[in-house]
Coordinates of C-alpha atoms and ligand atoms in Angstrom, one line a residue:
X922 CA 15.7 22.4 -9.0
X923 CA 13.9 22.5 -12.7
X924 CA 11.0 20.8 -12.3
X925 CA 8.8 19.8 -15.4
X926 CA 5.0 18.5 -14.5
X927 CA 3.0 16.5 -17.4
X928 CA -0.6 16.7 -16.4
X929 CA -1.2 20.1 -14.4
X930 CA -4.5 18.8 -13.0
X931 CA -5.3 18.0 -9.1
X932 CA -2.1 15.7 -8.3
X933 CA 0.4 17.4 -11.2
X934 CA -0.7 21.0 -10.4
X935 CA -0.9 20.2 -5.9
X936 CA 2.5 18.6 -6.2
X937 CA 3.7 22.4 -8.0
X938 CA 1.9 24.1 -5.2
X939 CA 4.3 21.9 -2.7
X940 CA 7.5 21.6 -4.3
X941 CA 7.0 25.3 -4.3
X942 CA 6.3 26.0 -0.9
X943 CA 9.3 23.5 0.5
X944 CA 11.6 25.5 -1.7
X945 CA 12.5 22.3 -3.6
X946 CA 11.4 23.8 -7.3
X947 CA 12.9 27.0 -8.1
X948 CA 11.1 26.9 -11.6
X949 CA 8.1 24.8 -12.8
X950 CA 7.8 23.9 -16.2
X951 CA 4.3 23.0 -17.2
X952 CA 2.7 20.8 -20.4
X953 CA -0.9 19.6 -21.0
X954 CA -3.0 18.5 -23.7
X955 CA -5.1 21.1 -22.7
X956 CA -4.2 24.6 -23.5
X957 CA -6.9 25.8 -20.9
X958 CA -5.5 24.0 -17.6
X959 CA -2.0 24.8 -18.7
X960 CA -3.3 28.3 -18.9
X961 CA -5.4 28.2 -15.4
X962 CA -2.1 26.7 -14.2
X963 CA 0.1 29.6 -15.0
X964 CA -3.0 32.0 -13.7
X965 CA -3.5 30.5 -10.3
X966 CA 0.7 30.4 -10.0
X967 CA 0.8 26.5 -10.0
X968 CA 2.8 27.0 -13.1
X969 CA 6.3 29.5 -14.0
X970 CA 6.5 28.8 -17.5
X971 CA 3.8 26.5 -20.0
X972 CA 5.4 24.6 -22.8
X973 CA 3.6 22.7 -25.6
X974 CA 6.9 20.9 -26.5
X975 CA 7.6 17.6 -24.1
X976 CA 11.2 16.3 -25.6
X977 CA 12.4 20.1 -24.8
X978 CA 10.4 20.6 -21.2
X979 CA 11.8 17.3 -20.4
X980 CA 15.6 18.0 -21.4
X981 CA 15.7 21.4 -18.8
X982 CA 14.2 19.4 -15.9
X983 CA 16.2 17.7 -13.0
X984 CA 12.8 15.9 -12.2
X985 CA 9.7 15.3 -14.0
X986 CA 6.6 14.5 -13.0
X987 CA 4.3 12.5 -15.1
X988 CA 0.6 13.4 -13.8
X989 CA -1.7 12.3 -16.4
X990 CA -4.9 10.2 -15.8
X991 CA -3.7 6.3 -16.5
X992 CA -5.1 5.7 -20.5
X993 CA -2.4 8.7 -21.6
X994 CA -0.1 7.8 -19.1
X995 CA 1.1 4.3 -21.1
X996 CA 2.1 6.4 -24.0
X997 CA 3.3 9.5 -22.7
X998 CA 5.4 8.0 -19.6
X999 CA 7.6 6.1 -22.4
X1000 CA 8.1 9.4 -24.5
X1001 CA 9.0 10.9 -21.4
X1002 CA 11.8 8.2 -21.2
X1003 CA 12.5 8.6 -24.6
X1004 CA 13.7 12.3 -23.9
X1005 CA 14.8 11.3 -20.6
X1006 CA 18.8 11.3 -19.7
X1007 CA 21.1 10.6 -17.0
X1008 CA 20.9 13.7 -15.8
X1009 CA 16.6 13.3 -15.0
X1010 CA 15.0 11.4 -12.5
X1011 CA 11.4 10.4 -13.8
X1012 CA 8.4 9.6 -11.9
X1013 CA 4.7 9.2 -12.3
X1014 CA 2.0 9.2 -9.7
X1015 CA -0.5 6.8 -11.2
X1016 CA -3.3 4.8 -9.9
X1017 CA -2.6 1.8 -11.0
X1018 CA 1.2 -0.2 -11.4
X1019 CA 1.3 -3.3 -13.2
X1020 CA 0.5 -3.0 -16.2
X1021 CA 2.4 0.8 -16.9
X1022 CA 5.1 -1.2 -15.6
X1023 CA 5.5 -3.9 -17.7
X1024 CA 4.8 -1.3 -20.3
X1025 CA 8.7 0.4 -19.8
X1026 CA 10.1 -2.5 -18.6
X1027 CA 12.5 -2.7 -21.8
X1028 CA 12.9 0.9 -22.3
X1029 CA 16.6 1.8 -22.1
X1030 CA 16.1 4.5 -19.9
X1031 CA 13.7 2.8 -17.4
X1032 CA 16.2 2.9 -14.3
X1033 CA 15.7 6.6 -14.0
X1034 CA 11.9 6.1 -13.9
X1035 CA 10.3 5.6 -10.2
X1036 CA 7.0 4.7 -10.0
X1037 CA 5.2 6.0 -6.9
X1038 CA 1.4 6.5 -6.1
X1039 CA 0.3 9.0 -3.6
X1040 CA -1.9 7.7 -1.6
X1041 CA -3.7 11.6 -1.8
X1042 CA -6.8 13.5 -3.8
X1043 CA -10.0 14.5 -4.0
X1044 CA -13.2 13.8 -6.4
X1045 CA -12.0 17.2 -8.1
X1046 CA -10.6 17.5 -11.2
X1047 CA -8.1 20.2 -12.6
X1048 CA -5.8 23.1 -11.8
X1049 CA -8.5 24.3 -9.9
X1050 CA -8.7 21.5 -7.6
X1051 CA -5.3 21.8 -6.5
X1052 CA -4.6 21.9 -2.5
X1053 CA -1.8 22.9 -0.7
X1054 CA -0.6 20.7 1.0
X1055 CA -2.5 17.8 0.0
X1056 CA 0.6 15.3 0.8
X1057 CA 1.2 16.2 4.3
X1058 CA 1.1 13.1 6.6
X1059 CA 0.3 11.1 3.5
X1060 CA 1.2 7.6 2.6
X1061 CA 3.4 7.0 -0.5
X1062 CA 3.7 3.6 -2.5
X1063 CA 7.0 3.3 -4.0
X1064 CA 6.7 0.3 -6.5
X1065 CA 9.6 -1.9 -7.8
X1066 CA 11.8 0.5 -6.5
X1067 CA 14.8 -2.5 -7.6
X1068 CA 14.3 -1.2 -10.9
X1069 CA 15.6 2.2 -10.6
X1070 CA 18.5 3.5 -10.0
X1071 CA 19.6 3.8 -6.6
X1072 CA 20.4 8.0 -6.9
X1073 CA 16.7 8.3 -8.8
X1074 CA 15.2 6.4 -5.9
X1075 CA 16.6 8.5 -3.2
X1076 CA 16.0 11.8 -5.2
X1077 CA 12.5 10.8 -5.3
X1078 CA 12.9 9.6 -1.4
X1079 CA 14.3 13.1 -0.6
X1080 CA 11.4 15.0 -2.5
X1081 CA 8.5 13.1 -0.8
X1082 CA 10.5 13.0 2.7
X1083 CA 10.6 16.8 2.6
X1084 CA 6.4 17.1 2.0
X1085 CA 6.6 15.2 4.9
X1086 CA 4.8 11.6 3.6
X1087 CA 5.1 8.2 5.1
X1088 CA 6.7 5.7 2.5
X1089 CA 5.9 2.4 2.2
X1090 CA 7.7 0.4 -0.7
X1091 CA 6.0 -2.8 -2.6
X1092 CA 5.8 -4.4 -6.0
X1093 CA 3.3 -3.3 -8.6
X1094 CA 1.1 -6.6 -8.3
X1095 CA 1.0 -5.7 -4.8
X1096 CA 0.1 -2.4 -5.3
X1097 CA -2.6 -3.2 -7.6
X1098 CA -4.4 -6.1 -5.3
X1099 CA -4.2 -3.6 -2.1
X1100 CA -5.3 -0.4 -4.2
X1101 CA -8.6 -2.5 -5.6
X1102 CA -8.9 -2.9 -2.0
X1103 CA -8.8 0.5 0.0
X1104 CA -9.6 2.9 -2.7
X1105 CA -10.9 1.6 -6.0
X1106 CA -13.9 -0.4 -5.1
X1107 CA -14.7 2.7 -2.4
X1108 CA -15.4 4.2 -5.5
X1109 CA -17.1 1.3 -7.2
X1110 CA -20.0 1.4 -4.3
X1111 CA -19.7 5.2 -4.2
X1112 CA -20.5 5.7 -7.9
X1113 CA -23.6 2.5 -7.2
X1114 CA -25.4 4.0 -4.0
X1115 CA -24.9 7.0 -6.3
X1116 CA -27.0 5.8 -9.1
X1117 CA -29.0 3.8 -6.4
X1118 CA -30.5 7.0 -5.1
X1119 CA -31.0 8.9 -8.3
X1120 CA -33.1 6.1 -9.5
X1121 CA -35.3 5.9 -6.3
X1122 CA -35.5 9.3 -5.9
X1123 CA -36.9 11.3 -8.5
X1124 CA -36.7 14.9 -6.7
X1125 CA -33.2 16.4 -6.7
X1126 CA -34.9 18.3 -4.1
X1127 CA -35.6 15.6 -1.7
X1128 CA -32.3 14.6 -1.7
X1129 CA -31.1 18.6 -1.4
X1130 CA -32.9 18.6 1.8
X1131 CA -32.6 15.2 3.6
X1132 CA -29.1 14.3 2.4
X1133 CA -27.2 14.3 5.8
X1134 CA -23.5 13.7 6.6
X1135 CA -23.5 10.3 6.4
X1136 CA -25.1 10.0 3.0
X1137 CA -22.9 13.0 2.0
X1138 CA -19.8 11.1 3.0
X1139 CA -20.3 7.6 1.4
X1140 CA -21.5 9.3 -1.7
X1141 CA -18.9 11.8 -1.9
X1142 CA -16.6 9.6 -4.4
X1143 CA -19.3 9.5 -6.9
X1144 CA -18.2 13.1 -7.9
X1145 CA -15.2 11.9 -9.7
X1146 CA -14.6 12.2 -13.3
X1147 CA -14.6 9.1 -15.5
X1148 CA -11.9 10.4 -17.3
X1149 CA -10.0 9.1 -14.3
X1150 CA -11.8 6.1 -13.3
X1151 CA -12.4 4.1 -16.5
X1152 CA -8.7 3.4 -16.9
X1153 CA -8.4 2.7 -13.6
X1154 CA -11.1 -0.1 -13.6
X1155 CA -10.0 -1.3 -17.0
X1156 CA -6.3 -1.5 -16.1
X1157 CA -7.0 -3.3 -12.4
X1158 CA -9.9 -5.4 -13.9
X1159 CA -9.2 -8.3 -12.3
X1160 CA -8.0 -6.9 -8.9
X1161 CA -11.2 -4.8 -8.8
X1162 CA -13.8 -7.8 -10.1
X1163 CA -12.3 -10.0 -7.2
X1164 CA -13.0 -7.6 -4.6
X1165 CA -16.2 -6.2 -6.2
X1166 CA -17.4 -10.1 -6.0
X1167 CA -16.9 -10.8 -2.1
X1168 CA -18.5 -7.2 -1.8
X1169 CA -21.7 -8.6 -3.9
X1170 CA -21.6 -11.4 -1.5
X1171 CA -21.8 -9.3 1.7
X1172 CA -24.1 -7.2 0.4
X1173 CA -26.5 -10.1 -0.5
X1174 CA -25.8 -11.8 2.9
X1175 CA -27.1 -8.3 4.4
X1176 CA -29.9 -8.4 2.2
X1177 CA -31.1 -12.0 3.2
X1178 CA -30.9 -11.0 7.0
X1179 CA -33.1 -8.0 6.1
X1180 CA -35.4 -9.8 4.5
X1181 CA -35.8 -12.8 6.9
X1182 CA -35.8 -10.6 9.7
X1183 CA -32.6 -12.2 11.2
X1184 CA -31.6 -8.9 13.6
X1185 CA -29.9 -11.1 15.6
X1186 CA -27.4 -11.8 12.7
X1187 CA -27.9 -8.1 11.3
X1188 CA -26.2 -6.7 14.6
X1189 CA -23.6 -9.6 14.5
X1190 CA -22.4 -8.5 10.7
X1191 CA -22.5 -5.0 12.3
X1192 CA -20.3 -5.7 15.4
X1193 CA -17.9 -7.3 13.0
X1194 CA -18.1 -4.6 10.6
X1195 CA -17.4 -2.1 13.3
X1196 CA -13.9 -3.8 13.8
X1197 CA -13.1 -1.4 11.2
X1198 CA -12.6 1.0 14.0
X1199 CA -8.9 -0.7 15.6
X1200 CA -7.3 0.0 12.2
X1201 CA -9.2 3.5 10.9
X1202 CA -9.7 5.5 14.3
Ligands
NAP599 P1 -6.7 15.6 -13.6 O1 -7.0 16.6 -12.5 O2 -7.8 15.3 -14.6 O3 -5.4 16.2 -14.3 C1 -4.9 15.5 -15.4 C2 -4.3 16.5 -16.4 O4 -3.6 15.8 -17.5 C3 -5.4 17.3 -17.1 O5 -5.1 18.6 -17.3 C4 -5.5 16.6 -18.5 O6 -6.1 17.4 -19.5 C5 -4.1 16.3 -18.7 N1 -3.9 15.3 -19.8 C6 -4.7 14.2 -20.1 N2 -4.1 13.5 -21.1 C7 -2.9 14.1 -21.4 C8 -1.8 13.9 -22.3 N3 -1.9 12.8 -23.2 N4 -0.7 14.7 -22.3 C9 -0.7 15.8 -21.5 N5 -1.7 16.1 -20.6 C10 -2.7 15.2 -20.5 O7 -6.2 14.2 -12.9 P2 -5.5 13.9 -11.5 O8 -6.6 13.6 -10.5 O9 -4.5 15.0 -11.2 O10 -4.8 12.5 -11.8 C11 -3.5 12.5 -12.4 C12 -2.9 11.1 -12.1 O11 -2.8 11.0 -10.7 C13 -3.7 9.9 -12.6 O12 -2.8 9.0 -13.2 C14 -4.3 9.4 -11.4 O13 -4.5 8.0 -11.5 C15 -3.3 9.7 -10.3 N6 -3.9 9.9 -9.0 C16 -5.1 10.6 -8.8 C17 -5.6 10.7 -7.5 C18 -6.9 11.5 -7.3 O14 -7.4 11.5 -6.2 N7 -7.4 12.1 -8.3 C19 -4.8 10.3 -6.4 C20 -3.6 9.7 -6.6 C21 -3.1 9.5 -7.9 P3 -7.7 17.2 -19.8 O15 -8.4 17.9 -18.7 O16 -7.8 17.9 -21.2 O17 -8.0 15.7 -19.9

């Protein structure tokens, strides 16, 4: 299969290194706004051929792969569609669903778009970033999948069944509610305890040498580019201000037991907080 990637970064150039090693690509077209990534691409073999023309990458493709963070992606999904075919099957991989969606809805060649989101990254950015088998026991959302066309659903099925994800199917409200939930305000407080810290404490030093794995861990998300994230916010605003609300709340509610010396409710909010553990073991 001809595979043509739009946005060889972490997801766009981890999804080459895969199709690759399950033998589903036999060539990899690349294009990016960025003649350095698209040339790190080819370098580190993510990459067969780079192309600065996206009508004519997406005409040669059997699948392409629209991996560009989610500002770019509302214009260049629907050129994408605009060179697309009957012969392509089109899908992106983006963060957030409603609104690109609503964005194609009338394009005449939106039934051979899927929309999926891997449920799969890092904080890195970049061809660089790219990890083998990133996918591998992953959870894939498949959005509005009644919108496609059943062969460009179970193409995309096929591809994602073969790196060996878990697929769950939803509709992009949905999606958007349940991502503000697990992964976008996780970044939200990330990117807070992040700034927190830097403000307290002055010495980079300090925090060099006392920073232990847990700190390490919650913080970890605060590495990520905005690039990425300010879309993301702006285009799940409301999802992400509902859920960044209760989490004010809570965290006041902690605060007042703190300061009132309530440990009695303080362990209580932390045996119901450790519940966490029956659904993440
Ligand atoms: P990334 O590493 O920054 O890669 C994005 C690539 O797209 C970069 O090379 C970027 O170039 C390029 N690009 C930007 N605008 C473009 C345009 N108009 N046309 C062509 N190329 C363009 O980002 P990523 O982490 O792979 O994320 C890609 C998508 O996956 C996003 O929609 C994101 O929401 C989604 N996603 C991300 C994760 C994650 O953990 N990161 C997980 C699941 C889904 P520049 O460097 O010049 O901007």
């Amino acid at each position: 299969m001809v595979v043509t990637i739009i946005g060889i970064g972490l997801i766009g150039g981890s999804l080459a290194l895969s199709l690759k090693e399950t033998g589903l690509a036999h060539h990899i077209i690349g294009v990016d706004q960025s003649p350095e990534n698209l040339r790190q691409a080819v370098a580190l073999g993510l990459l067969d051929e780079p192309s600065s023309d996206l009508a004519e990458a997406v005409g040669r493709a059997d699948l392409v792969v629209v991996a560009v963070p989610m500002d770019a992606m509302l214009t260049v999904l629907p050129q994408v569609l605009d060179a697309a075919t009957d012969r392509q099957v089109v899908f992106d991989v983006g963060s957030t669903k409603a609104l690109l969606l609503a964005r194609v809805a009338d394009h005449p060649n939106r039934r051979r778009f899927v929309a999926v989101h891997p449920m799969a990254g890092t904080e890195y950015s970049g061809p660089e970033a790219a990890v083998p088998g990133l996918f591998r026991g992953k959870t894939l959302v498949v959005c509005d999948a009644q919108a496609s066309a059943p062969d460009a659903v179970a193409r995309v099925e096929a591809v994602f069944g073969r790196l060996a994800m878990r697929l769950v199917y939803m509709d992009a409200q949905a999606h958007d509610l349940h991502t503000a939930y697990v992964s976008h305000i996780s970044h939200i407080t990330s990117f807070a305890l992040a700034l927190t810290v830097l403000k307290k404490e002055q010495s980079d030093q300090q925090i060099f040498a006392l920073a232990s794995g847990g700190f390490e861990s919650t913080v970890r998300l605060a590495k990520s580019s905005p690039d990425m994230w300010v879309p993301i916010f702006r285009q799940n605003r409301d999802n992400v201000l509902d859920v960044l609300d209760e989490h004010l709340r809570q965290l006041r509610h902690l605060r007042e037991l703190l300061a009132t010396g309530d440990d009695a409710g303080m362990y209580e909010q932390i045996q119901q907080a450790n519940l966490i553990k029956k659904i993440l073991k």
